Amino acid sequence: MDSKLPLDTLGKIWDLADMDKDGMLDRHEFVVAIHLVYKALEKYAIPSVLPPELMPPGKRKDSTVPISKSSAPMSVITTVPPPIPPLPNVSSMKNMTGLDTTKINMQWVISSEDQIAADKLFLQADLDMDGYVSGIEIKDVFLQSGLPQTVLAHIWSLCDTCQSGKLNKEQFALAMWLIKQKLRGIEPPATLSPDMVPPSMRKPSESIVENNNISGYSNPELDMISKDIAELVKERQSMEQDIAQKEADIKIKNGEIKSLQSELDTLAATLKQLENQKGEAQKRLNDLKAQVDKLRQQAEEQESVLRTQEEELNFKRQELEGLRQEEQQLEQQQNKSRDQLNELTKNLQDTQLQICQAKAKITHLQEQQRQMSDAIALYDSALAAGDATLVPDTSLQFNPEIESLEYEKTNEEDKIQNKKNVSFSKTNEKH
């Protein structure tokens, strides 16, 4: 399931690998299944029937190959392909089969300068030093290019040919080259061209081609053997790649195990530290609980004091309200007293005016009384002398003024009113 192949492909691979149809895979059947999975990942078609070379030697059937007709009678030669390990040397078969195989060194698109620059970045990104970089390790390097994430994901899928989720040095160099090409305006291809495939990832069919310089003589049996040998060579190279991949995976797993062990040690130390912190926190919690209890007790005492103060405050409010009412009553009485005082002041002023008038009248009356006394004295002296001439004419013309009775009544009423005002003012003074 980790290969991300379709379920029908995996089911077909299982049916081919489970040769004895017992629902389980032995060691050889498991190797065959892994081989078919890697072939499927490399875009090879899954055969409908398991090839004979993938079967164990004990389960292989003899294959008959007809040979060309000659003057001799037809004969059937039974050949059994040799077992996979060890494989015969291909160079030793050249003279035997008449096939001349030559290696073609296809030029890689990555220049040496680009590869050196990519190697420097690779060493910086390979934190666990396992020879591979994961997506997390080179995420920042990819994002620094400024390309959209969809383009970067496509470049990653092109370079991660084995779908392992990691890139080696050559794959990383190819990814950086594709990013540089994209920045120059050249779109990354849908699939890798042969010259883009890293040299270590190329298939044998891409580096080895057959020369058609075959001698005129052709032996069908030798052709069949050479084909079997070529297929075995391809299978051996594929198995070597699988072994290399497995070794790389083992290194990755070892690195992951070391990392997990380091994380485990770190977690153990962290756990121990957390336990110590837990003890300290428990101690602090106990202290805080004691402080909380003390604060709660103080709060209850303060609440009791506050309740008492509130009662006193309510009592003071009631007293203040009573004082305000008394103040209002006093203000009303003061206003009444002020009105009475104003009225008394006015009455006093009127009384003083009347007193002044009375004093003036008294002075006038006294003057009249004196004049009358003088006139009476003259009259008496004239009567005594019997001489009327002794009385001057001015005395005879003296006409005293007599006050009316209304004036006396007014004076009496004023005196009565003054007595009432004085008695009222004394009453206010007592209050």
Tab-separated table of C-alpha atoms in Angstrom:
chain	number	residue	atom	x	y	z
A	1	MET	CA	0.000	0.000	0.000
A	2	ASP	CA	2.960	2.335	0.583
A	3	SER	CA	3.879	2.041	-3.129
A	4	LYS	CA	0.711	4.062	-4.006
A	5	LEU	CA	-0.073	1.654	-6.858
A	6	PRO	CA	-3.715	0.989	-7.819
A	7	LEU	CA	-5.431	-1.790	-5.913
A	8	ASP	CA	-6.085	-3.822	-9.058
A	9	THR	CA	-2.357	-3.701	-9.947
A	10	LEU	CA	-1.403	-4.799	-6.440
A	11	GLY	CA	-3.975	-7.605	-6.621
A	12	LYS	CA	-2.553	-8.794	-9.938
A	13	ILE	CA	0.979	-8.720	-8.505
A	14	TRP	CA	-0.195	-10.773	-5.504
A	15	ASP	CA	-1.841	-13.360	-7.755
A	16	LEU	CA	1.363	-13.710	-9.808
A	17	ALA	CA	3.655	-13.923	-6.746
A	18	ASP	CA	1.439	-16.402	-4.833
A	19	MET	CA	2.504	-19.355	-7.002
A	20	ASP	CA	1.145	-22.098	-4.744
A	21	LYS	CA	-2.130	-20.139	-4.138
A	22	ASP	CA	-2.010	-20.664	-0.377
A	23	GLY	CA	-2.880	-17.017	0.429
A	24	MET	CA	0.615	-16.409	1.872
A	25	LEU	CA	4.025	-15.495	0.441
A	26	ASP	CA	7.216	-17.319	1.256
A	27	ARG	CA	10.604	-15.649	0.914
A	28	HIS	CA	10.996	-16.256	-2.835
A	29	GLU	CA	7.393	-15.236	-3.538
A	30	PHE	CA	7.878	-12.050	-1.494
A	31	VAL	CA	11.039	-11.198	-3.514
A	32	VAL	CA	9.072	-11.751	-6.729
A	33	ALA	CA	6.252	-9.509	-5.476
A	34	ILE	CA	8.709	-6.722	-4.571
A	35	HIS	CA	10.368	-7.091	-7.976
A	36	LEU	CA	7.012	-6.724	-9.759
A	37	VAL	CA	6.104	-3.711	-7.610
A	38	TYR	CA	9.332	-1.929	-8.581
A	39	LYS	CA	8.743	-2.818	-12.207
A	40	ALA	CA	5.274	-1.317	-11.974
A	41	LEU	CA	6.725	1.832	-10.391
A	42	GLU	CA	9.155	2.038	-13.332
A	43	LYS	CA	6.150	2.001	-15.714
A	44	TYR	CA	6.688	-1.558	-16.913
A	45	ALA	CA	3.598	-3.542	-17.857
A	46	ILE	CA	2.653	-6.332	-15.457
A	47	PRO	CA	2.675	-9.675	-17.371
A	48	SER	CA	-0.441	-11.808	-17.359
A	49	VAL	CA	1.639	-14.934	-16.654
A	50	LEU	CA	4.673	-15.062	-14.380
A	51	PRO	CA	7.864	-15.345	-16.503
A	52	PRO	CA	9.765	-18.619	-16.030
A	53	GLU	CA	12.915	-16.851	-14.894
A	54	LEU	CA	11.034	-15.487	-11.860
A	55	MET	CA	9.959	-18.967	-10.777
A	56	PRO	CA	12.092	-20.967	-8.341
A	57	PRO	CA	14.265	-23.646	-10.022
A	58	GLY	CA	12.122	-26.447	-8.602
A	59	LYS	CA	8.929	-25.067	-10.161
A	60	ARG	CA	10.257	-24.223	-13.638
A	61	LYS	CA	9.027	-26.293	-16.546
A	62	ASP	CA	11.180	-27.382	-19.456
A	63	SER	CA	10.793	-25.179	-22.545
A	64	THR	CA	11.178	-26.520	-26.037
A	65	VAL	CA	12.686	-24.315	-28.704
A	66	PRO	CA	12.595	-25.444	-32.376
A	67	ILE	CA	15.768	-24.991	-34.427
A	68	SER	CA	16.088	-24.123	-38.074
A	69	LYS	CA	15.734	-26.792	-40.690
A	70	SER	CA	18.883	-28.378	-42.134
A	71	SER	CA	19.920	-31.489	-44.001
A	72	ALA	CA	19.992	-33.305	-40.630
A	73	PRO	CA	16.731	-34.607	-39.202
A	74	MET	CA	14.709	-32.247	-36.964
A	75	SER	CA	15.653	-32.541	-33.336
A	76	VAL	CA	14.381	-30.931	-30.164
A	77	ILE	CA	16.872	-29.466	-27.701
A	78	THR	CA	15.734	-28.952	-24.194
A	79	THR	CA	17.337	-25.962	-22.451
A	80	VAL	CA	16.873	-24.912	-18.875
A	81	PRO	CA	17.799	-21.289	-18.032
A	82	PRO	CA	20.507	-21.111	-15.422
A	83	PRO	CA	19.575	-19.921	-11.976
A	84	ILE	CA	19.865	-16.196	-11.284
A	85	PRO	CA	22.883	-16.270	-8.976
A	86	PRO	CA	25.561	-16.274	-10.234
A	87	LEU	CA	25.091	-14.720	-13.687
A	88	PRO	CA	27.487	-15.428	-16.534
A	89	ASN	CA	29.780	-12.676	-17.747
A	90	VAL	CA	28.236	-10.855	-20.691
A	91	SER	CA	31.611	-10.183	-22.302
A	92	SER	CA	32.298	-13.890	-22.458
A	93	MET	CA	29.118	-14.384	-24.462
A	94	LYS	CA	30.040	-11.923	-27.223
A	95	ASN	CA	32.094	-14.405	-29.225
A	96	MET	CA	29.585	-17.110	-28.566
A	97	THR	CA	26.493	-15.282	-29.717
A	98	GLY	CA	28.053	-12.962	-32.201
A	99	LEU	CA	26.474	-9.967	-30.383
A	100	ASP	CA	28.659	-6.940	-29.878
A	101	THR	CA	27.269	-4.798	-27.073
A	102	THR	CA	28.706	-1.301	-26.599
A	103	LYS	CA	27.962	1.295	-23.998
A	104	ILE	CA	26.816	4.673	-25.130
A	105	ASN	CA	27.670	7.417	-22.714
A	106	MET	CA	24.663	9.760	-23.093
A	107	GLN	CA	25.514	13.313	-22.004
A	108	TRP	CA	23.598	14.487	-18.905
A	109	VAL	CA	21.873	17.890	-19.121
A	110	ILE	CA	23.361	18.968	-15.774
A	111	SER	CA	26.699	20.694	-16.217
A	112	SER	CA	29.526	20.137	-13.777
A	113	GLU	CA	29.219	23.709	-12.470
A	114	ASP	CA	25.505	23.294	-11.773
A	115	GLN	CA	26.156	19.949	-10.116
A	116	ILE	CA	28.850	21.423	-7.849
A	117	ALA	CA	26.545	24.278	-6.809
A	118	ALA	CA	23.703	21.803	-6.195
A	119	ASP	CA	26.005	19.557	-4.154
A	120	LYS	CA	26.824	22.471	-1.836
A	121	LEU	CA	23.130	23.134	-1.270
A	122	PHE	CA	22.558	19.390	-0.835
A	123	LEU	CA	25.165	19.141	1.936
A	124	GLN	CA	23.575	22.115	3.725
A	125	ALA	CA	20.072	20.625	3.436
A	126	ASP	CA	21.013	17.030	4.366
A	127	LEU	CA	20.746	17.517	8.118
A	128	ASP	CA	20.736	13.820	9.059
A	129	MET	CA	23.644	13.057	6.639
A	130	ASP	CA	21.934	10.003	5.189
A	131	GLY	CA	22.659	10.874	1.543
A	132	TYR	CA	19.042	11.888	0.892
A	133	VAL	CA	16.988	15.027	1.417
A	134	SER	CA	13.289	14.975	2.253
A	135	GLY	CA	10.652	17.525	1.313
A	136	ILE	CA	10.853	19.106	4.766
A	137	GLU	CA	14.635	19.527	4.495
A	138	ILE	CA	14.558	21.315	1.120
A	139	LYS	CA	11.238	23.132	1.537
A	140	ASP	CA	12.956	26.444	2.248
A	141	VAL	CA	15.386	25.967	-0.663
A	142	PHE	CA	12.508	25.374	-3.102
A	143	LEU	CA	10.401	28.250	-1.771
A	144	GLN	CA	13.302	30.697	-2.117
A	145	SER	CA	12.927	30.363	-5.892
A	146	GLY	CA	9.560	32.148	-5.747
A	147	LEU	CA	7.880	29.602	-8.028
A	148	PRO	CA	4.286	28.494	-7.377
A	149	GLN	CA	3.879	25.430	-5.209
A	150	THR	CA	2.154	23.542	-8.029
A	151	VAL	CA	5.231	23.958	-10.255
A	152	LEU	CA	7.541	22.933	-7.406
A	153	ALA	CA	5.381	19.861	-6.734
A	154	HIS	CA	5.560	18.893	-10.435
A	155	ILE	CA	9.368	19.267	-10.417
A	156	TRP	CA	9.536	17.120	-7.267
A	157	SER	CA	7.418	14.391	-8.865
A	158	LEU	CA	9.673	14.424	-11.958
A	159	CYS	CA	12.848	14.066	-9.916
A	160	ASP	CA	11.516	11.544	-7.364
A	161	THR	CA	11.479	8.722	-9.940
A	162	CYS	CA	11.233	5.984	-7.314
A	163	GLN	CA	8.439	7.752	-5.389
A	164	SER	CA	10.431	7.331	-2.171
A	165	GLY	CA	9.712	10.812	-0.859
A	166	LYS	CA	13.444	11.644	-0.863
A	167	LEU	CA	16.052	12.814	-3.397
A	168	ASN	CA	19.673	11.811	-3.747
A	169	LYS	CA	22.410	14.187	-4.963
A	170	GLU	CA	21.721	13.641	-8.675
A	171	GLN	CA	17.946	13.986	-8.271
A	172	PHE	CA	18.420	17.145	-6.199
A	173	ALA	CA	20.773	18.603	-8.845
A	174	LEU	CA	18.166	17.816	-11.528
A	175	ALA	CA	15.457	19.534	-9.438
A	176	MET	CA	17.578	22.684	-9.031
A	177	TRP	CA	18.325	22.656	-12.782
A	178	LEU	CA	14.595	22.419	-13.627
A	179	ILE	CA	13.882	25.308	-11.219
A	180	LYS	CA	16.587	27.376	-12.921
A	181	GLN	CA	15.114	26.531	-16.346
A	182	LYS	CA	11.655	27.600	-15.134
A	183	LEU	CA	13.072	30.903	-13.890
A	184	ARG	CA	14.510	31.420	-17.395
A	185	GLY	CA	11.049	30.896	-18.904
A	186	ILE	CA	11.427	27.229	-19.924
A	187	GLU	CA	8.578	25.082	-18.643
A	188	PRO	CA	9.457	21.730	-17.023
A	189	PRO	CA	8.541	18.730	-19.217
A	190	ALA	CA	5.660	16.393	-18.530
A	191	THR	CA	8.126	13.493	-18.303
A	192	LEU	CA	11.903	13.310	-18.141
A	193	SER	CA	13.736	12.954	-21.411
A	194	PRO	CA	16.533	10.333	-21.566
A	195	ASP	CA	19.235	12.984	-21.218
A	196	MET	CA	17.523	14.346	-18.063
A	197	VAL	CA	17.468	10.988	-16.242
A	198	PRO	CA	20.281	10.867	-13.637
A	199	PRO	CA	23.063	8.472	-14.732
A	200	SER	CA	22.615	6.300	-11.654
A	201	MET	CA	18.895	5.954	-12.351
A	202	ARG	CA	19.115	5.001	-16.028
A	203	LYS	CA	17.941	1.588	-17.153
A	204	PRO	CA	20.345	-0.804	-18.803
A	205	SER	CA	18.393	-0.552	-22.060
A	206	GLU	CA	19.244	3.133	-22.169
A	207	SER	CA	22.997	2.613	-21.863
A	208	ILE	CA	23.455	-0.589	-23.784
A	209	VAL	CA	22.392	-1.088	-27.346
A	210	GLU	CA	23.030	-4.019	-29.592
A	211	ASN	CA	25.100	-3.728	-32.697
A	212	ASN	CA	23.465	-5.355	-35.663
A	213	ASN	CA	26.844	-6.673	-36.763
A	214	ILE	CA	25.667	-10.244	-36.467
A	215	SER	CA	27.375	-12.899	-38.448
A	216	GLY	CA	25.507	-14.553	-41.161
A	217	TYR	CA	25.208	-17.690	-39.112
A	218	SER	CA	22.306	-17.691	-36.588
A	219	ASN	CA	21.681	-20.473	-34.103
A	220	PRO	CA	18.138	-20.333	-32.561
A	221	GLU	CA	19.280	-22.135	-29.457
A	222	LEU	CA	22.108	-19.676	-28.883
A	223	ASP	CA	19.737	-16.796	-29.611
A	224	MET	CA	17.371	-18.082	-26.962
A	225	ILE	CA	20.223	-18.484	-24.462
A	226	SER	CA	21.530	-15.014	-25.228
A	227	LYS	CA	18.071	-13.559	-24.739
A	228	ASP	CA	17.733	-15.384	-21.448
A	229	ILE	CA	21.150	-14.145	-20.377
A	230	ALA	CA	20.283	-10.565	-21.404
A	231	GLU	CA	17.061	-10.758	-19.441
A	232	LEU	CA	18.954	-12.180	-16.480
A	233	VAL	CA	21.488	-9.360	-16.757
A	234	LYS	CA	18.658	-6.849	-16.770
A	235	GLU	CA	17.034	-8.588	-13.838
A	236	ARG	CA	20.360	-8.660	-12.007
A	237	GLN	CA	20.846	-4.943	-12.561
A	238	SER	CA	17.274	-4.346	-11.460
A	239	MET	CA	17.881	-6.455	-8.365
A	240	GLU	CA	21.100	-4.534	-7.711
A	241	GLN	CA	19.159	-1.307	-7.956
A	242	ASP	CA	16.557	-2.782	-5.645
A	243	ILE	CA	19.293	-3.816	-3.216
A	244	ALA	CA	20.834	-0.354	-3.422
A	245	GLN	CA	17.443	1.140	-2.828
A	246	LYS	CA	16.873	-1.217	0.085
A	247	GLU	CA	20.276	-0.336	1.533
A	248	ALA	CA	19.430	3.323	1.168
A	249	ASP	CA	16.089	2.678	2.824
A	250	ILE	CA	17.897	0.802	5.609
A	251	LYS	CA	20.225	3.778	6.063
A	252	ILE	CA	17.214	6.060	6.151
A	253	LYS	CA	15.521	3.806	8.661
A	254	ASN	CA	18.703	3.665	10.760
A	255	GLY	CA	18.874	7.443	10.638
A	256	GLU	CA	15.239	7.621	11.599
A	257	ILE	CA	15.846	5.130	14.417
A	258	LYS	CA	18.755	7.226	15.675
A	259	SER	CA	16.615	10.326	15.391
A	260	LEU	CA	13.774	8.607	17.213
A	261	GLN	CA	16.184	7.362	19.875
A	262	SER	CA	17.497	10.888	20.281
A	263	GLU	CA	13.939	12.168	20.463
A	264	LEU	CA	13.149	9.422	22.993
A	265	ASP	CA	16.114	10.463	25.135
A	266	THR	CA	15.059	14.060	24.815
A	267	LEU	CA	11.509	13.148	25.756
A	268	ALA	CA	12.743	11.117	28.726
A	269	ALA	CA	14.813	14.067	29.916
A	270	THR	CA	11.880	16.351	29.281
A	271	LEU	CA	9.599	13.967	31.180
A	272	LYS	CA	11.981	13.941	34.113
A	273	GLN	CA	12.173	17.700	34.013
A	274	LEU	CA	8.398	17.885	33.819
A	275	GLU	CA	8.120	15.577	36.835
A	276	ASN	CA	10.446	17.871	38.765
A	277	GLN	CA	8.418	20.829	37.616
A	278	LYS	CA	5.274	18.969	38.622
A	279	GLY	CA	6.641	18.523	42.161
A	280	GLU	CA	7.558	22.191	42.347
A	281	ALA	CA	4.193	23.127	40.895
A	282	GLN	CA	2.441	20.919	43.485
A	283	LYS	CA	4.404	22.626	46.230
A	284	ARG	CA	3.505	26.022	44.840
A	285	LEU	CA	-0.088	24.871	44.510
A	286	ASN	CA	-0.165	23.901	48.185
A	287	ASP	CA	1.300	27.281	49.115
A	288	LEU	CA	-1.269	28.973	46.922
A	289	LYS	CA	-4.054	26.959	48.553
A	290	ALA	CA	-2.840	28.077	51.994
A	291	GLN	CA	-2.702	31.659	50.747
A	292	VAL	CA	-6.163	31.294	49.260
A	293	ASP	CA	-7.545	29.976	52.569
A	294	LYS	CA	-5.899	32.844	54.400
A	295	LEU	CA	-7.215	35.345	51.891
A	296	ARG	CA	-10.682	33.771	52.132
A	297	GLN	CA	-10.586	34.136	55.929
A	298	GLN	CA	-9.448	37.743	55.587
A	299	ALA	CA	-12.169	38.318	53.028
A	300	GLU	CA	-14.777	36.934	55.426
A	301	GLU	CA	-13.473	39.187	58.204
A	302	GLN	CA	-13.472	42.158	55.873
A	303	GLU	CA	-16.954	41.233	54.740
A	304	SER	CA	-18.126	41.180	58.353
A	305	VAL	CA	-16.474	44.549	59.005
A	306	LEU	CA	-17.976	45.859	55.799
A	307	ARG	CA	-21.416	44.642	56.851
A	308	THR	CA	-21.010	46.441	60.183
A	309	GLN	CA	-19.857	49.567	58.417
A	310	GLU	CA	-22.836	49.337	56.103
A	311	GLU	CA	-25.172	49.147	59.072
A	312	GLU	CA	-23.456	52.158	60.622
A	313	LEU	CA	-23.650	53.918	57.299
A	314	ASN	CA	-27.389	53.235	57.063
A	315	PHE	CA	-27.835	54.553	60.610
A	316	LYS	CA	-25.817	57.655	59.725
A	317	ARG	CA	-27.903	58.048	56.595
A	318	GLN	CA	-31.061	57.964	58.695
A	319	GLU	CA	-29.592	60.519	61.087
A	320	LEU	CA	-28.530	62.643	58.146
A	321	GLU	CA	-32.011	62.401	56.708
A	322	GLY	CA	-33.472	63.495	60.051
A	323	LEU	CA	-31.009	66.368	60.187
A	324	ARG	CA	-31.971	67.356	56.683
A	325	GLN	CA	-35.630	67.363	57.649
A	326	GLU	CA	-34.844	69.445	60.734
A	327	GLU	CA	-32.747	71.706	58.551
A	328	GLN	CA	-35.656	72.124	56.172
A	329	GLN	CA	-37.974	72.871	59.091
A	330	LEU	CA	-35.463	75.353	60.485
A	331	GLU	CA	-35.112	76.934	57.075
A	332	GLN	CA	-38.886	77.254	56.893
A	333	GLN	CA	-38.971	78.744	60.390
A	334	GLN	CA	-36.071	80.989	59.437
A	335	ASN	CA	-37.964	82.195	56.394
A	336	LYS	CA	-41.036	82.822	58.534
A	337	SER	CA	-38.914	84.593	61.146
A	338	ARG	CA	-37.266	86.597	58.389
A	339	ASP	CA	-40.664	87.649	57.118
A	340	GLN	CA	-41.768	88.523	60.633
A	341	LEU	CA	-38.499	90.379	61.175
A	342	ASN	CA	-39.031	92.350	58.033
A	343	GLU	CA	-42.562	93.144	59.144
A	344	LEU	CA	-41.316	94.121	62.621
A	345	THR	CA	-38.586	96.237	61.064
A	346	LYS	CA	-41.178	97.971	58.985
A	347	ASN	CA	-43.407	98.428	62.006
A	348	LEU	CA	-40.426	99.691	63.968
A	349	GLN	CA	-39.620	102.186	61.302
A	350	ASP	CA	-43.244	103.313	61.281
A	351	THR	CA	-43.214	103.498	65.074
A	352	GLN	CA	-39.967	105.499	65.066
A	353	LEU	CA	-41.494	107.843	62.525
A	354	GLN	CA	-44.575	108.215	64.666
A	355	ILE	CA	-42.363	108.771	67.741
A	356	CYS	CA	-40.515	111.504	65.901
A	357	GLN	CA	-43.798	113.034	64.894
A	358	ALA	CA	-45.061	112.729	68.466
A	359	LYS	CA	-41.867	114.358	69.815
A	360	ALA	CA	-42.326	117.209	67.360
A	361	LYS	CA	-45.891	117.589	68.435
A	362	ILE	CA	-44.880	117.424	72.083
A	363	THR	CA	-42.296	120.139	71.498
A	364	HIS	CA	-44.923	122.208	69.704
A	365	LEU	CA	-47.377	121.610	72.516
A	366	GLN	CA	-44.760	122.530	75.087
A	367	GLU	CA	-44.125	125.746	73.173
A	368	GLN	CA	-47.841	126.456	73.099
A	369	GLN	CA	-48.041	125.632	76.788
A	370	ARG	CA	-45.267	128.130	77.520
A	371	GLN	CA	-46.955	130.729	75.393
A	372	MET	CA	-50.229	130.007	77.133
A	373	SER	CA	-48.505	130.214	80.509
A	374	ASP	CA	-47.025	133.560	79.555
A	375	ALA	CA	-50.392	134.730	78.273
A	376	ILE	CA	-52.116	133.587	81.459
A	377	ALA	CA	-49.474	135.337	83.521
A	378	LEU	CA	-50.140	138.544	81.568
A	379	TYR	CA	-53.809	138.054	81.973
A	380	ASP	CA	-53.441	137.562	85.688
A	381	SER	CA	-51.248	140.622	86.061
A	382	ALA	CA	-53.693	142.708	83.983
A	383	LEU	CA	-56.575	141.472	86.063
A	384	ALA	CA	-54.710	142.229	89.211
A	385	ALA	CA	-53.852	145.715	88.048
A	386	GLY	CA	-57.180	146.220	86.407
A	387	ASP	CA	-55.407	147.502	83.366
A	388	ALA	CA	-56.286	145.751	80.118
A	389	THR	CA	-53.632	147.531	78.282
A	390	LEU	CA	-51.079	145.431	79.975
A	391	VAL	CA	-52.138	142.574	77.733
A	392	PRO	CA	-50.531	142.996	74.271
A	393	ASP	CA	-52.447	142.348	71.120
A	394	THR	CA	-50.258	139.416	70.185
A	395	SER	CA	-51.341	137.661	73.335
A	396	LEU	CA	-54.920	138.275	72.517
A	397	GLN	CA	-54.383	136.812	69.037
A	398	PHE	CA	-52.835	133.592	70.453
A	399	ASN	CA	-54.835	130.575	69.253
A	400	PRO	CA	-53.583	127.260	70.663
A	401	GLU	CA	-53.872	124.150	68.484
A	402	ILE	CA	-55.772	121.254	70.022
A	403	GLU	CA	-55.087	117.685	68.814
A	404	SER	CA	-58.041	115.635	67.642
A	405	LEU	CA	-59.236	112.471	69.340
A	406	GLU	CA	-58.278	110.308	66.348
A	407	TYR	CA	-54.618	111.007	67.012
A	408	GLU	CA	-54.922	109.709	70.518
A	409	LYS	CA	-56.688	106.561	69.306
A	410	THR	CA	-53.994	105.957	66.733
A	411	ASN	CA	-51.327	106.264	69.359
A	412	GLU	CA	-53.117	103.772	71.555
A	413	GLU	CA	-53.437	101.232	68.678
A	414	ASP	CA	-49.747	101.638	67.861
A	415	LYS	CA	-48.840	100.952	71.457
A	416	ILE	CA	-50.971	97.769	71.478
A	417	GLN	CA	-49.402	96.543	68.202
A	418	ASN	CA	-45.917	97.238	69.524
A	419	LYS	CA	-46.677	95.163	72.623
A	420	LYS	CA	-47.808	92.231	70.437
A	421	ASN	CA	-44.668	92.402	68.259
A	422	VAL	CA	-42.433	92.486	71.284
A	423	SER	CA	-44.184	89.450	72.773
A	424	PHE	CA	-43.881	87.526	69.438
A	425	SER	CA	-40.176	88.321	69.120
A	426	LYS	CA	-39.610	87.053	72.673
A	427	THR	CA	-41.429	83.835	71.759
A	428	ASN	CA	-39.121	83.324	68.724
A	429	GLU	CA	-36.083	83.944	70.845
A	430	LYS	CA	-37.206	81.200	73.218
A	431	HIS	CA	-37.564	78.732	70.301
